[in-house]
């Protein structure tokens, strides 16, 4: 009888563990609004440095980034969508990964949180991500944001110039610092 009770208790524990494993996952975060930006990126990581021009087209379905030489030639072309991500280097070397962030880490050796950055570059908090701190400037815009282990500092043009868009963004997570300078910007609904 004791053996039967032990087996029953084990079976019940296994069923409960199976139910716990079947808990629904939280819904995915909504995609950031579409935009296109042109600028420059400088990255310091693990005692190394990387810099290039950058062109980034973001839509709800896809991210496409070009890392560019000063003359405008592509160093790398990165494409990510629901099917995965592909990195193609200037020498035609190709890498594949599940997402753009993992792909950049694999191909270039540094972290770039692209899904959250698509929100941050628009001066918004990434939905569903843990916020450690928020500071706003006198116009109510994000000045400093700490979210998901990243600290993001914002620099804007004066409000009377260019409609007050973001000029520079500095992200740091302890081992990586990314400086993104925005030279040109267009969001859905902006005039061409």
PDB file of C-alpha atoms in Angstrom:
ATOM      1  CA  UNK A   1       0.000   0.000   0.000  1.00  0.00           C
ATOM      2  CA  UNK A   2       2.867   2.384   0.827  1.00  0.00           C
ATOM      3  CA  UNK A   3       4.380   1.682  -2.565  1.00  0.00           C
ATOM      4  CA  UNK A   4       1.044   2.458  -4.237  1.00  0.00           C
ATOM      5  CA  UNK A   5       0.801   5.790  -2.335  1.00  0.00           C
ATOM      6  CA  UNK A   6       4.364   6.682  -3.387  1.00  0.00           C
ATOM      7  CA  UNK A   7       3.597   5.905  -7.032  1.00  0.00           C
ATOM      8  CA  UNK A   8       0.370   7.915  -6.842  1.00  0.00           C
ATOM      9  CA  UNK A   9       2.199  10.877  -5.275  1.00  0.00           C
ATOM     10  CA  UNK A  10       4.892  10.735  -7.978  1.00  0.00           C
ATOM     11  CA  UNK A  11       2.276  10.554 -10.722  1.00  0.00           C
ATOM     12  CA  UNK A  12       0.409  13.544  -9.253  1.00  0.00           C
ATOM     13  CA  UNK A  13       3.658  15.527  -9.023  1.00  0.00           C
ATOM     14  CA  UNK A  14       4.459  14.695 -12.651  1.00  0.00           C
ATOM     15  CA  UNK A  15       1.004  15.841 -13.791  1.00  0.00           C
ATOM     16  CA  UNK A  16       1.285  19.099 -11.842  1.00  0.00           C
ATOM     17  CA  UNK A  17       4.782  19.727 -13.228  1.00  0.00           C
ATOM     18  CA  UNK A  18       3.436  19.114 -16.729  1.00  0.00           C
ATOM     19  CA  UNK A  19       0.621  21.609 -16.143  1.00  0.00           C
ATOM     20  CA  UNK A  20       3.099  24.214 -14.913  1.00  0.00           C
ATOM     21  CA  UNK A  21       5.153  23.749 -18.066  1.00  0.00           C
ATOM     22  CA  UNK A  22       2.034  24.378 -20.172  1.00  0.00           C
ATOM     23  CA  UNK A  23       1.388  27.848 -18.713  1.00  0.00           C
ATOM     24  CA  UNK A  24       0.833  30.263 -21.572  1.00  0.00           C
ATOM     25  CA  UNK A  25       3.731  32.500 -22.525  1.00  0.00           C
ATOM     26  CA  UNK A  26       3.154  36.247 -22.244  1.00  0.00           C
ATOM     27  CA  UNK A  27       2.024  37.759 -25.543  1.00  0.00           C
ATOM     28  CA  UNK A  28       4.837  39.167 -27.691  1.00  0.00           C
ATOM     29  CA  UNK A  29       5.467  42.905 -27.444  1.00  0.00           C
ATOM     30  CA  UNK A  30       3.927  44.950 -30.219  1.00  0.00           C
ATOM     31  CA  UNK A  31       6.340  46.105 -32.916  1.00  0.00           C
ATOM     32  CA  UNK A  32       7.594  49.681 -32.836  1.00  0.00           C
ATOM     33  CA  UNK A  33       6.115  52.114 -35.383  1.00  0.00           C
ATOM     34  CA  UNK A  34       7.842  52.067 -38.775  1.00  0.00           C
ATOM     35  CA  UNK A  35      10.746  54.412 -39.499  1.00  0.00           C
ATOM     36  CA  UNK A  36      13.856  54.865 -41.578  1.00  0.00           C
ATOM     37  CA  UNK A  37      17.015  56.495 -40.311  1.00  0.00           C
ATOM     38  CA  UNK A  38      20.440  57.288 -41.667  1.00  0.00           C
ATOM     39  CA  UNK A  39      23.328  57.995 -39.362  1.00  0.00           C
ATOM     40  CA  UNK A  40      26.552  56.772 -37.847  1.00  0.00           C
ATOM     41  CA  UNK A  41      27.272  54.186 -35.195  1.00  0.00           C
ATOM     42  CA  UNK A  42      30.334  53.765 -32.964  1.00  0.00           C
ATOM     43  CA  UNK A  43      30.639  50.746 -30.672  1.00  0.00           C
ATOM     44  CA  UNK A  44      33.139  50.038 -27.884  1.00  0.00           C
ATOM     45  CA  UNK A  45      33.115  46.466 -26.607  1.00  0.00           C
ATOM     46  CA  UNK A  46      35.601  44.141 -24.883  1.00  0.00           C
ATOM     47  CA  UNK A  47      38.450  46.639 -25.388  1.00  0.00           C
ATOM     48  CA  UNK A  48      37.700  46.869 -29.117  1.00  0.00           C
ATOM     49  CA  UNK A  49      35.989  49.466 -31.270  1.00  0.00           C
ATOM     50  CA  UNK A  50      33.817  49.449 -34.386  1.00  0.00           C
ATOM     51  CA  UNK A  51      32.369  52.359 -36.345  1.00  0.00           C
ATOM     52  CA  UNK A  52      30.449  52.761 -39.568  1.00  0.00           C
ATOM     53  CA  UNK A  53      27.629  54.579 -41.247  1.00  0.00           C
ATOM     54  CA  UNK A  54      24.228  53.003 -40.732  1.00  0.00           C
ATOM     55  CA  UNK A  55      20.968  52.921 -42.618  1.00  0.00           C
ATOM     56  CA  UNK A  56      18.056  51.266 -40.824  1.00  0.00           C
ATOM     57  CA  UNK A  57      14.601  50.569 -42.219  1.00  0.00           C
ATOM     58  CA  UNK A  58      12.158  49.254 -39.626  1.00  0.00           C
ATOM     59  CA  UNK A  59       8.597  48.046 -40.243  1.00  0.00           C
ATOM     60  CA  UNK A  60       6.266  45.881 -38.173  1.00  0.00           C
ATOM     61  CA  UNK A  61       7.335  42.851 -40.216  1.00  0.00           C
ATOM     62  CA  UNK A  62      11.007  43.461 -40.930  1.00  0.00           C
ATOM     63  CA  UNK A  63      14.246  45.178 -39.950  1.00  0.00           C
ATOM     64  CA  UNK A  64      16.863  45.905 -42.573  1.00  0.00           C
ATOM     65  CA  UNK A  65      20.205  47.459 -41.647  1.00  0.00           C
ATOM     66  CA  UNK A  66      23.191  48.419 -43.762  1.00  0.00           C
ATOM     67  CA  UNK A  67      26.550  49.118 -42.118  1.00  0.00           C
ATOM     68  CA  UNK A  68      28.418  51.453 -44.471  1.00  0.00           C
ATOM     69  CA  UNK A  69      31.921  52.787 -45.158  1.00  0.00           C
ATOM     70  CA  UNK A  70      32.417  56.591 -45.207  1.00  0.00           C
ATOM     71  CA  UNK A  71      32.135  56.354 -49.018  1.00  0.00           C
ATOM     72  CA  UNK A  72      28.737  54.655 -48.682  1.00  0.00           C
ATOM     73  CA  UNK A  73      29.764  51.117 -49.645  1.00  0.00           C
ATOM     74  CA  UNK A  74      28.122  48.298 -47.681  1.00  0.00           C
ATOM     75  CA  UNK A  75      30.265  46.571 -45.049  1.00  0.00           C
ATOM     76  CA  UNK A  76      27.301  44.401 -44.087  1.00  0.00           C
ATOM     77  CA  UNK A  77      23.632  43.957 -44.914  1.00  0.00           C
ATOM     78  CA  UNK A  78      21.420  42.599 -42.129  1.00  0.00           C
ATOM     79  CA  UNK A  79      17.816  41.503 -42.635  1.00  0.00           C
ATOM     80  CA  UNK A  80      15.502  40.151 -39.958  1.00  0.00           C
ATOM     81  CA  UNK A  81      11.861  39.054 -39.990  1.00  0.00           C
ATOM     82  CA  UNK A  82       9.644  36.353 -38.477  1.00  0.00           C
ATOM     83  CA  UNK A  83      11.552  33.648 -40.402  1.00  0.00           C
ATOM     84  CA  UNK A  84      14.927  34.607 -38.873  1.00  0.00           C
ATOM     85  CA  UNK A  85      17.847  36.895 -39.668  1.00  0.00           C
ATOM     86  CA  UNK A  86      20.635  36.957 -42.249  1.00  0.00           C
ATOM     87  CA  UNK A  87      23.930  38.871 -42.172  1.00  0.00           C
ATOM     88  CA  UNK A  88      25.823  39.257 -45.450  1.00  0.00           C
ATOM     89  CA  UNK A  89      29.320  40.760 -45.238  1.00  0.00           C
ATOM     90  CA  UNK A  90      31.082  42.709 -47.971  1.00  0.00           C
ATOM     91  CA  UNK A  91      33.056  39.539 -48.774  1.00  0.00           C
ATOM     92  CA  UNK A  92      29.726  37.647 -49.221  1.00  0.00           C
ATOM     93  CA  UNK A  93      30.226  35.762 -45.936  1.00  0.00           C
ATOM     94  CA  UNK A  94      26.781  34.879 -44.640  1.00  0.00           C
ATOM     95  CA  UNK A  95      25.543  34.207 -41.112  1.00  0.00           C
ATOM     96  CA  UNK A  96      22.058  33.189 -40.009  1.00  0.00           C
ATOM     97  CA  UNK A  97      20.348  33.356 -36.620  1.00  0.00           C
ATOM     98  CA  UNK A  98      16.890  33.434 -35.049  1.00  0.00           C
ATOM     99  CA  UNK A  99      16.889  37.216 -34.599  1.00  0.00           C
ATOM    100  CA  UNK A 100      18.877  40.307 -35.569  1.00  0.00           C
ATOM    101  CA  UNK A 101      20.324  40.880 -32.080  1.00  0.00           C
ATOM    102  CA  UNK A 102      21.720  37.335 -31.894  1.00  0.00           C
ATOM    103  CA  UNK A 103      23.006  37.645 -35.439  1.00  0.00           C
ATOM    104  CA  UNK A 104      24.930  40.862 -34.725  1.00  0.00           C
ATOM    105  CA  UNK A 105      26.432  39.295 -31.607  1.00  0.00           C
ATOM    106  CA  UNK A 106      27.516  36.223 -33.624  1.00  0.00           C
ATOM    107  CA  UNK A 107      28.845  38.085 -36.679  1.00  0.00           C
ATOM    108  CA  UNK A 108      30.350  41.199 -35.093  1.00  0.00           C
ATOM    109  CA  UNK A 109      30.948  40.207 -31.480  1.00  0.00           C
ATOM    110  CA  UNK A 110      28.895  42.928 -29.788  1.00  0.00           C
ATOM    111  CA  UNK A 111      25.365  43.261 -28.482  1.00  0.00           C
ATOM    112  CA  UNK A 112      22.735  45.503 -30.113  1.00  0.00           C
ATOM    113  CA  UNK A 113      19.177  45.071 -28.750  1.00  0.00           C
ATOM    114  CA  UNK A 114      17.465  45.853 -32.061  1.00  0.00           C
ATOM    115  CA  UNK A 115      13.847  45.089 -31.071  1.00  0.00           C
ATOM    116  CA  UNK A 116      13.995  47.378 -28.025  1.00  0.00           C
ATOM    117  CA  UNK A 117      16.207  49.913 -29.820  1.00  0.00           C
ATOM    118  CA  UNK A 118      13.435  50.368 -32.418  1.00  0.00           C
ATOM    119  CA  UNK A 119      11.367  51.873 -29.569  1.00  0.00           C
ATOM    120  CA  UNK A 120      14.220  53.673 -27.807  1.00  0.00           C
ATOM    121  CA  UNK A 121      15.366  55.484 -30.946  1.00  0.00           C
ATOM    122  CA  UNK A 122      11.839  56.927 -31.186  1.00  0.00           C
ATOM    123  CA  UNK A 123      12.018  58.224 -27.613  1.00  0.00           C
ATOM    124  CA  UNK A 124       9.703  55.532 -26.253  1.00  0.00           C
ATOM    125  CA  UNK A 125       9.959  52.841 -23.585  1.00  0.00           C
ATOM    126  CA  UNK A 126      10.006  49.305 -25.004  1.00  0.00           C
ATOM    127  CA  UNK A 127       6.702  47.680 -23.979  1.00  0.00           C
ATOM    128  CA  UNK A 128       6.918  44.635 -21.741  1.00  0.00           C
ATOM    129  CA  UNK A 129      10.549  45.299 -20.778  1.00  0.00           C
ATOM    130  CA  UNK A 130      11.590  46.019 -17.184  1.00  0.00           C
ATOM    131  CA  UNK A 131      12.202  49.729 -16.513  1.00  0.00           C
ATOM    132  CA  UNK A 132      14.810  50.609 -13.880  1.00  0.00           C
ATOM    133  CA  UNK A 133      14.720  54.432 -14.247  1.00  0.00           C
ATOM    134  CA  UNK A 134      13.267  57.228 -16.374  1.00  0.00           C
ATOM    135  CA  UNK A 135      14.308  60.898 -16.533  1.00  0.00           C
ATOM    136  CA  UNK A 136      12.616  63.419 -18.814  1.00  0.00           C
ATOM    137  CA  UNK A 137      13.772  66.813 -20.064  1.00  0.00           C
ATOM    138  CA  UNK A 138      11.859  70.110 -19.753  1.00  0.00           C
ATOM    139  CA  UNK A 139       9.821  69.194 -22.872  1.00  0.00           C
ATOM    140  CA  UNK A 140       8.732  65.790 -21.490  1.00  0.00           C
ATOM    141  CA  UNK A 141      11.049  63.833 -23.781  1.00  0.00           C
ATOM    142  CA  UNK A 142      13.160  60.948 -22.519  1.00  0.00           C
ATOM    143  CA  UNK A 143      16.536  62.233 -21.334  1.00  0.00           C
ATOM    144  CA  UNK A 144      17.786  59.070 -19.609  1.00  0.00           C
ATOM    145  CA  UNK A 145      16.221  55.634 -19.617  1.00  0.00           C
ATOM    146  CA  UNK A 146      17.396  52.482 -17.858  1.00  0.00           C
ATOM    147  CA  UNK A 147      15.571  49.447 -19.233  1.00  0.00           C
ATOM    148  CA  UNK A 148      16.428  45.741 -19.387  1.00  0.00           C
ATOM    149  CA  UNK A 149      19.979  46.389 -18.134  1.00  0.00           C
ATOM    150  CA  UNK A 150      20.722  49.102 -20.706  1.00  0.00           C
ATOM    151  CA  UNK A 151      21.215  52.789 -19.848  1.00  0.00           C
ATOM    152  CA  UNK A 152      20.174  55.067 -22.688  1.00  0.00           C
ATOM    153  CA  UNK A 153      21.035  58.798 -22.793  1.00  0.00           C
ATOM    154  CA  UNK A 154      19.291  61.060 -25.316  1.00  0.00           C
ATOM    155  CA  UNK A 155      20.441  64.255 -27.058  1.00  0.00           C
ATOM    156  CA  UNK A 156      17.908  66.197 -29.162  1.00  0.00           C
ATOM    157  CA  UNK A 157      18.105  69.112 -31.539  1.00  0.00           C
ATOM    158  CA  UNK A 158      16.617  72.325 -30.113  1.00  0.00           C
ATOM    159  CA  UNK A 159      12.809  72.331 -30.562  1.00  0.00           C
ATOM    160  CA  UNK A 160      12.929  75.139 -33.140  1.00  0.00           C
ATOM    161  CA  UNK A 161      15.197  73.062 -35.415  1.00  0.00           C
ATOM    162  CA  UNK A 162      13.991  70.092 -37.504  1.00  0.00           C
ATOM    163  CA  UNK A 163      10.883  69.587 -35.371  1.00  0.00           C
ATOM    164  CA  UNK A 164      12.998  68.518 -32.370  1.00  0.00           C
ATOM    165  CA  UNK A 165      13.989  64.991 -33.420  1.00  0.00           C
ATOM    166  CA  UNK A 166      16.544  62.827 -31.738  1.00  0.00           C
ATOM    167  CA  UNK A 167      20.126  63.778 -32.629  1.00  0.00           C
ATOM    168  CA  UNK A 168      22.142  61.217 -30.660  1.00  0.00           C
ATOM    169  CA  UNK A 169      21.554  58.160 -28.509  1.00  0.00           C
ATOM    170  CA  UNK A 170      24.159  56.563 -26.224  1.00  0.00           C
ATOM    171  CA  UNK A 171      23.442  53.024 -24.970  1.00  0.00           C
ATOM    172  CA  UNK A 172      25.542  51.199 -22.394  1.00  0.00           C
ATOM    173  CA  UNK A 173      25.088  47.836 -20.700  1.00  0.00           C
ATOM    174  CA  UNK A 174      28.385  47.545 -18.798  1.00  0.00           C
ATOM    175  CA  UNK A 175      30.433  45.710 -21.426  1.00  0.00           C
ATOM    176  CA  UNK A 176      29.181  47.520 -24.552  1.00  0.00           C
ATOM    177  CA  UNK A 177      28.687  51.189 -25.393  1.00  0.00           C
ATOM    178  CA  UNK A 178      26.865  52.150 -28.601  1.00  0.00           C
ATOM    179  CA  UNK A 179      26.753  55.738 -29.869  1.00  0.00           C
ATOM    180  CA  UNK A 180      24.159  56.289 -32.575  1.00  0.00           C
ATOM    181  CA  UNK A 181      24.136  59.671 -34.341  1.00  0.00           C
ATOM    182  CA  UNK A 182      21.013  60.329 -36.421  1.00  0.00           C
ATOM    183  CA  UNK A 183      21.665  62.376 -39.575  1.00  0.00           C
ATOM    184  CA  UNK A 184      18.327  61.769 -41.302  1.00  0.00           C
ATOM    185  CA  UNK A 185      15.010  60.479 -40.032  1.00  0.00           C
ATOM    186  CA  UNK A 186      11.593  59.605 -41.414  1.00  0.00           C
ATOM    187  CA  UNK A 187       8.641  57.946 -39.733  1.00  0.00           C
ATOM    188  CA  UNK A 188       5.383  56.794 -41.267  1.00  0.00           C
ATOM    189  CA  UNK A 189       3.268  59.883 -41.677  1.00  0.00           C
ATOM    190  CA  UNK A 190       6.262  62.264 -41.930  1.00  0.00           C
ATOM    191  CA  UNK A 191       6.447  64.331 -45.076  1.00  0.00           C
ATOM    192  CA  UNK A 192       9.010  62.983 -47.582  1.00  0.00           C
TER     193      UNK A 192
END
